[in-house]
Every structure is written in structure tokens, then in C-alpha cells.
Amino acid sequence: MTDNRDAVGVIGVGWVGLVTATCFADLGHQVVAMDINEAKIESLRSGRSTIHEPGIDELLARNAERLTFTTSMDEVLGRARLLFCCVDTPPTYSGDADLSRVRAVVQALPDDSEHALVMKSTVPAGTGRAIKRDRKGLAYVSCPEFLKEGTAIHDFMNPDRVVIGADPGSEWAADAVEALYRPLGGELVRTDVASAEMIKLASNAFLATKISFINEIANVCEETGADVMEVARGMGLDKRIGPAFLRAGIGYGGSCFPKDVSALKMLAGNTGYHFQLLNAVIEVNELQKRRVVAKLEKHLGSLADRRIALLGLAFKPNTDDMREASSLVLAARLEGEGAKVAAYDPIAQDAARDLLPTVEMSGSAEEAAAGAAAVVLVTEWPEFLQLDWAALRERMSTPLVVDGRNFLDPQTIKAAGFTYEGIGRPGANGTG
Ligand code: UDX
């Protein structure tokens, strides 16, 4: 086909869209990225990133000449044949994925054979088929993203695999997407649309299952005196299991796992299938956050009017993302028990302020810990390893640390005069 629309089109410049746009630009492509949010586009035009992601500012600066940011769909359609759809699909009250933004994108596209919609947004299996029913001429490719926040640029440039799903009639578009990704290496999985959609949901649900599994093992370890870190190390050496995603803690959060596990559960439920395992994965994750309260009460008795300091609020380190962060449930539960909650996070505090209006946002870990009966490590920010724990203890009313991510060295913390509680580690029942 002859066409001069050789730019890569990106629709929706949120986290996935911006990483996709800047990385394709860095690979040497012209990229036209479109969003309906004018303030966002203005900011990006002047080189200011709208997300916190390591390396993104450098990519924006380095590729300024290859990147066009626009609010005009016509501009994208005029310059690009491949349109990467990166709008978000947040969960609805029913737990289904909200596809209204995806639908708005589809409605804005002409039903021609000149363009292809490449779906990056996480959508339920069957979405591609439904879109194709309405837009028979438009080519459609499912190309789910597997990026992790905080390492997204590295993940994009070094994929384990790239999944490209297309049905008959859309092969030209799948070939074009494959050509874009081929230089990155990584296994290229060419498949049909429904399978590609399911690969994404099943992968995230499986990883979430791994986390809930190791969290339950940790809870049993607390009863038996075993150390879950040792157990995970021993398990992970079995190649069939692998060492990743076996870190016990206070549960998973973020914009993907909670949403995707729930979406897969609802998808199954809507077809009449009861996905029992995922119910347990979700319930374990919910209870895991709440177990911290029992750990605190074991040492402190009632939490009423006690000050509890949370170190870290973001759902994981190196991001300011507060979506589905464990800290939200934990802070609310602590306040429900009458505790006064103070918190410090190196960068997520601004994002957290509106979500946690009754929590005292402190300027430092030391400030949060002043007068506190306990410190709870919620997010494993590297800077917390450098804290002067002995000095911190001096400021507290009770020397108690609950390490919600098994991040700290128990010996260091104990040597600083603290009682240390991890998740599934010796000492949890006073044994260490
Ligand atoms: C995840 C998927 O990894 C990624 O492939 C997908 O594209 C989006 O969702 P992300 O949400 O950025 O990425 O975070 P990830 O690093 O996977 O962590 C998710 C949550 O699980 C975090 O809250 C983290 O603290 C928790 N986690 C992770 C554990 O509790 N234990 C682990 O062993 C691993």
C-alpha cells in the first residue's frame, strides 16, 4: 500500500501512552501523540513530563523534533496509519472495565481501510471482536502492554515478549506493528485477537496470584517460626516457579493488578463461570493490608489516640502513583481504630493529600515518627535504608517497627533498640 502516513499515532497520553510515544520516538520514528486534555498537551509541548517515570524527561528532550503533541484527531489521522490506543480503562463499580474512553476513540475514527487501531489499553477479552463488528473496514490489532511503573522505559526497550493479536484482514497492520517492535528483540507472539487480550489478563492475574500465595505462606510462617524470605528463596530456585513476585508484604496495589484481576473475575462471571481462585486472591490481598493493625495491637493494645507513622504511601517505590495503594486502606483502618496517622513519602505526598485528608503529611521520616508509638514501612523507598534508626527511636514514644515489605534488615533495626515485626519473618511472634 502506498501511503505517506508513516508516523506512529498514539491516542491517549497517560502513562502508557507517553512511554510508548517517547520510546518509539527514541527508536527513530516520527510520533504524533494526541490527548483531549489541553493542559497535558501544553505541558508536553514545552517539554514538561506529565508523569513521574525515571528517564522520561531525557527522552522528551532528546526526541523533541520527532514528537508532535496535539489535541487534534485529524492531525493524527493525517500523519499516521497505526493508531496506538492508550486511553485508560478504570474499573467501574461493578468491577467490569470502563470502556467509555475506548469507545470514544473508536467513534472518532473513520471506518476506512487506511488506518489500524492498535489496542494497548487493557480491555476484556471480546472487546476487539465487538469493535470489529461496528467498524468492519478498520484493521484491528491487540498489542497489550506489560510495562511496570518505575522501570517502564527499560521494560519497553527490553521486552520479554511482544504479543500481537490480529484476525484475518488485519494482517498488514500486525506486520507493521511487528516491524516496529522487532528491533527490540524479545519473543514476538503472533496470535489471534481474543488470545492476545486473554494473555494480558491472565498474566496479571497469575502474578497477583503469586503475590497472594506467598502472602498466605508468610502468614503460615508466622505460626510455624519459618522465615518466608528463606522459603521464597528456596522455592524460587525451582525453574518452574521462578524467583519473581514472591515478595511477601502488605499486598499488591497499583493501576493494573487490582483492576485486571477484578476485570477477569467479572468477565468469567458474566459468562456464568465462577472463577474461584481469583476470589481468594482478591480476599487475601484485602486482608493482608489489615493484618498490620493486629500486629500493632499485639504490641500496643488499643490504638486509640496513638500516633502511627507510615513510611511510604505510593503503591510501590519510584512512583507517585497512589492508585489502589495499600496505604489507603491501612490509613483508614488505623483511623477506624482511633489512631492518629502521620505519613511521609518522598514524592507521593501531593498525590496522596486529597485521598487522605485526615492524615498528617510530614516533611520527613523523622517528623512523621516524632511522638509515634510505631513506624510502619508501607513502601520500600531505598532512602528508608539510610535512616538513622537509633535517632528515630529517640523521638518515638514506643520503639516498634512493622516492616510491611520485609525491606529492612531486622538485625539493624533490633540493634537500634526496636521491636521488629516483618511479614512472615522470625520475630513476628516474639520468636526472634
Ligand atoms: C504491573 C505488571 O507487572 C505489569 O506487567 C503491567 O503492565 C501493569 O501492572 P505495576 O503495576 O507497575 O506493573 O507494578 P509491579 O511492579 O508489577 O507491582 C505491583 C504491585 O505488586 C505493587 O504494589 C508491589 O508492591 C506488589 N508486589 C510485587 C508484591 O507485593 N510482591 C511482589 O513480589 C511483587
Short mmCIF file of N, CA, C and O and ligand atoms in Angstrom, two decimals, residues 15 145-149 200 204 207 211 215 244-249 251-257 315-316 380 405, ligand 1:
data_model
loop_
_atom_site.label_atom_id
_atom_site.label_comp_id
_atom_site.label_asym_id
_atom_site.label_seq_id
_atom_site.Cartn_x
_atom_site.Cartn_y
_atom_site.Cartn_z
N TRP A 15 0.11 7.44 31.18
CA TRP A 15 1.40 6.81 31.49
C TRP A 15 1.83 5.87 30.36
O TRP A 15 2.94 5.97 29.84
N GLU A 145 0.20 -4.12 26.72
CA GLU A 145 1.48 -3.68 27.28
C GLU A 145 1.72 -4.35 28.62
O GLU A 145 0.79 -4.64 29.36
N PHE A 146 3.00 -4.59 28.89
CA PHE A 146 3.38 -5.29 30.13
C PHE A 146 4.35 -4.44 30.94
O PHE A 146 5.09 -4.96 31.77
N LEU A 147 4.37 -3.13 30.69
CA LEU A 147 5.32 -2.26 31.38
C LEU A 147 5.04 -2.18 32.86
O LEU A 147 3.89 -2.23 33.28
N LYS A 148 6.11 -2.01 33.63
CA LYS A 148 5.96 -1.78 35.07
C LYS A 148 6.29 -0.32 35.35
O LYS A 148 7.26 0.21 34.80
N GLU A 149 5.52 0.31 36.20
CA GLU A 149 5.84 1.69 36.57
C GLU A 149 7.19 1.73 37.26
O GLU A 149 7.52 0.85 38.04
N LYS A 200 -2.90 -10.93 28.31
CA LYS A 200 -2.66 -9.81 29.23
C LYS A 200 -3.37 -10.03 30.57
O LYS A 200 -2.77 -9.92 31.63
N ASN A 204 -1.43 -10.88 34.31
CA ASN A 204 -1.54 -10.06 35.52
C ASN A 204 -2.24 -10.83 36.64
O ASN A 204 -1.85 -10.73 37.81
N LEU A 207 0.32 -13.23 38.16
CA LEU A 207 1.30 -12.55 39.02
C LEU A 207 0.66 -12.15 40.35
O LEU A 207 1.27 -12.29 41.42
N ILE A 211 1.57 -13.36 44.30
CA ILE A 211 1.75 -12.49 45.47
C ILE A 211 0.82 -12.94 46.60
O ILE A 211 1.26 -13.07 47.76
N ASN A 215 1.95 -14.41 50.24
CA ASN A 215 1.46 -13.72 51.44
C ASN A 215 0.77 -14.72 52.38
O ASN A 215 0.92 -14.63 53.61
N ALA A 244 10.67 -14.45 40.84
CA ALA A 244 9.99 -13.15 40.78
C ALA A 244 8.60 -13.21 41.43
O ALA A 244 7.94 -14.25 41.46
N PHE A 245 8.20 -12.07 41.96
CA PHE A 245 6.86 -11.91 42.54
C PHE A 245 6.58 -12.88 43.68
O PHE A 245 5.48 -13.38 43.84
N LEU A 246 7.62 -13.14 44.45
CA LEU A 246 7.45 -13.94 45.66
C LEU A 246 7.85 -13.12 46.88
O LEU A 246 8.31 -13.66 47.87
N ARG A 247 7.69 -11.80 46.78
CA ARG A 247 8.00 -10.95 47.93
C ARG A 247 6.73 -10.76 48.75
O ARG A 247 5.77 -10.15 48.30
N ALA A 248 6.76 -11.33 49.96
CA ALA A 248 5.59 -11.18 50.83
C ALA A 248 5.53 -9.75 51.36
O ALA A 248 6.55 -9.07 51.46
N GLY A 249 4.34 -9.30 51.67
CA GLY A 249 4.20 -7.94 52.17
C GLY A 249 2.76 -7.64 52.53
O GLY A 249 2.00 -8.55 52.89
N GLY A 251 0.49 -6.59 50.51
CA GLY A 251 -0.43 -6.72 49.38
C GLY A 251 -0.07 -5.87 48.18
O GLY A 251 0.70 -4.93 48.27
N TYR A 252 -0.63 -6.27 47.05
CA TYR A 252 -0.38 -5.54 45.80
C TYR A 252 -1.38 -4.39 45.63
O TYR A 252 -2.47 -4.43 46.16
N GLY A 253 -0.93 -3.37 44.90
CA GLY A 253 -1.81 -2.26 44.55
C GLY A 253 -1.50 -1.82 43.15
O GLY A 253 -1.01 -2.61 42.34
N GLY A 254 -1.77 -0.55 42.84
CA GLY A 254 -1.43 -0.02 41.53
C GLY A 254 -2.61 0.01 40.58
O GLY A 254 -3.72 -0.40 40.92
N SER A 255 -2.32 0.50 39.39
CA SER A 255 -3.41 0.73 38.43
C SER A 255 -3.76 -0.53 37.66
O SER A 255 -4.75 -0.55 36.94
N CYS A 256 -2.96 -1.59 37.77
CA CYS A 256 -3.20 -2.77 36.93
C CYS A 256 -3.72 -3.98 37.67
O CYS A 256 -4.80 -4.50 37.34
N PHE A 257 -2.96 -4.45 38.66
CA PHE A 257 -3.32 -5.74 39.27
C PHE A 257 -4.74 -5.75 39.84
O PHE A 257 -5.54 -6.61 39.47
N PHE A 315 1.99 3.09 45.82
CA PHE A 315 1.73 1.64 45.78
C PHE A 315 3.00 0.84 45.62
O PHE A 315 3.02 -0.35 45.90
N LYS A 316 4.07 1.50 45.18
CA LYS A 316 5.40 0.88 45.14
C LYS A 316 6.41 2.02 45.01
O LYS A 316 6.02 3.16 44.75
N GLU A 380 8.71 0.48 49.95
CA GLU A 380 10.14 0.24 50.13
C GLU A 380 11.02 1.23 49.37
O GLU A 380 11.79 0.86 48.49
N ARG A 405 7.05 -4.52 54.08
CA ARG A 405 7.61 -5.02 52.82
C ARG A 405 8.82 -5.92 53.03
O ARG A 405 9.53 -6.23 52.07
C1 UDX B 1 2.06 -4.46 36.83
C2 UDX B 1 2.64 -5.57 35.93
O1 UDX B 1 3.86 -6.05 36.50
C3 UDX B 1 2.85 -5.05 34.52
O2 UDX B 1 3.29 -6.11 33.68
C4 UDX B 1 1.55 -4.48 33.99
O3 UDX B 1 1.75 -3.91 32.72
C5 UDX B 1 0.98 -3.43 34.94
O4 UDX B 1 0.86 -3.99 36.26
P1 UDX B 1 2.97 -2.29 38.08
O5 UDX B 1 1.54 -2.06 38.49
O6 UDX B 1 3.75 -1.13 37.56
O7 UDX B 1 3.02 -3.42 36.93
O8 UDX B 1 3.73 -2.82 39.34
P2 UDX B 1 4.52 -4.14 39.81
O9 UDX B 1 5.95 -3.80 39.95
O10 UDX B 1 4.19 -5.31 38.99
O11 UDX B 1 3.93 -4.30 41.29
C6 UDX B 1 2.52 -4.40 41.51
C7 UDX B 1 2.21 -4.48 42.98
O12 UDX B 1 2.56 -5.76 43.50
C8 UDX B 1 2.93 -3.46 43.86
O13 UDX B 1 2.02 -2.95 44.82
C9 UDX B 1 4.03 -4.27 44.52
O14 UDX B 1 4.39 -3.74 45.77
C10 UDX B 1 3.34 -5.63 44.66
N1 UDX B 1 4.28 -6.77 44.71
C11 UDX B 1 5.04 -7.07 43.62
C12 UDX B 1 4.36 -7.55 45.85
O15 UDX B 1 3.66 -7.30 46.85
N2 UDX B 1 5.20 -8.62 45.86
C13 UDX B 1 5.96 -8.97 44.79
O16 UDX B 1 6.69 -9.97 44.87
C14 UDX B 1 5.88 -8.16 43.64
#
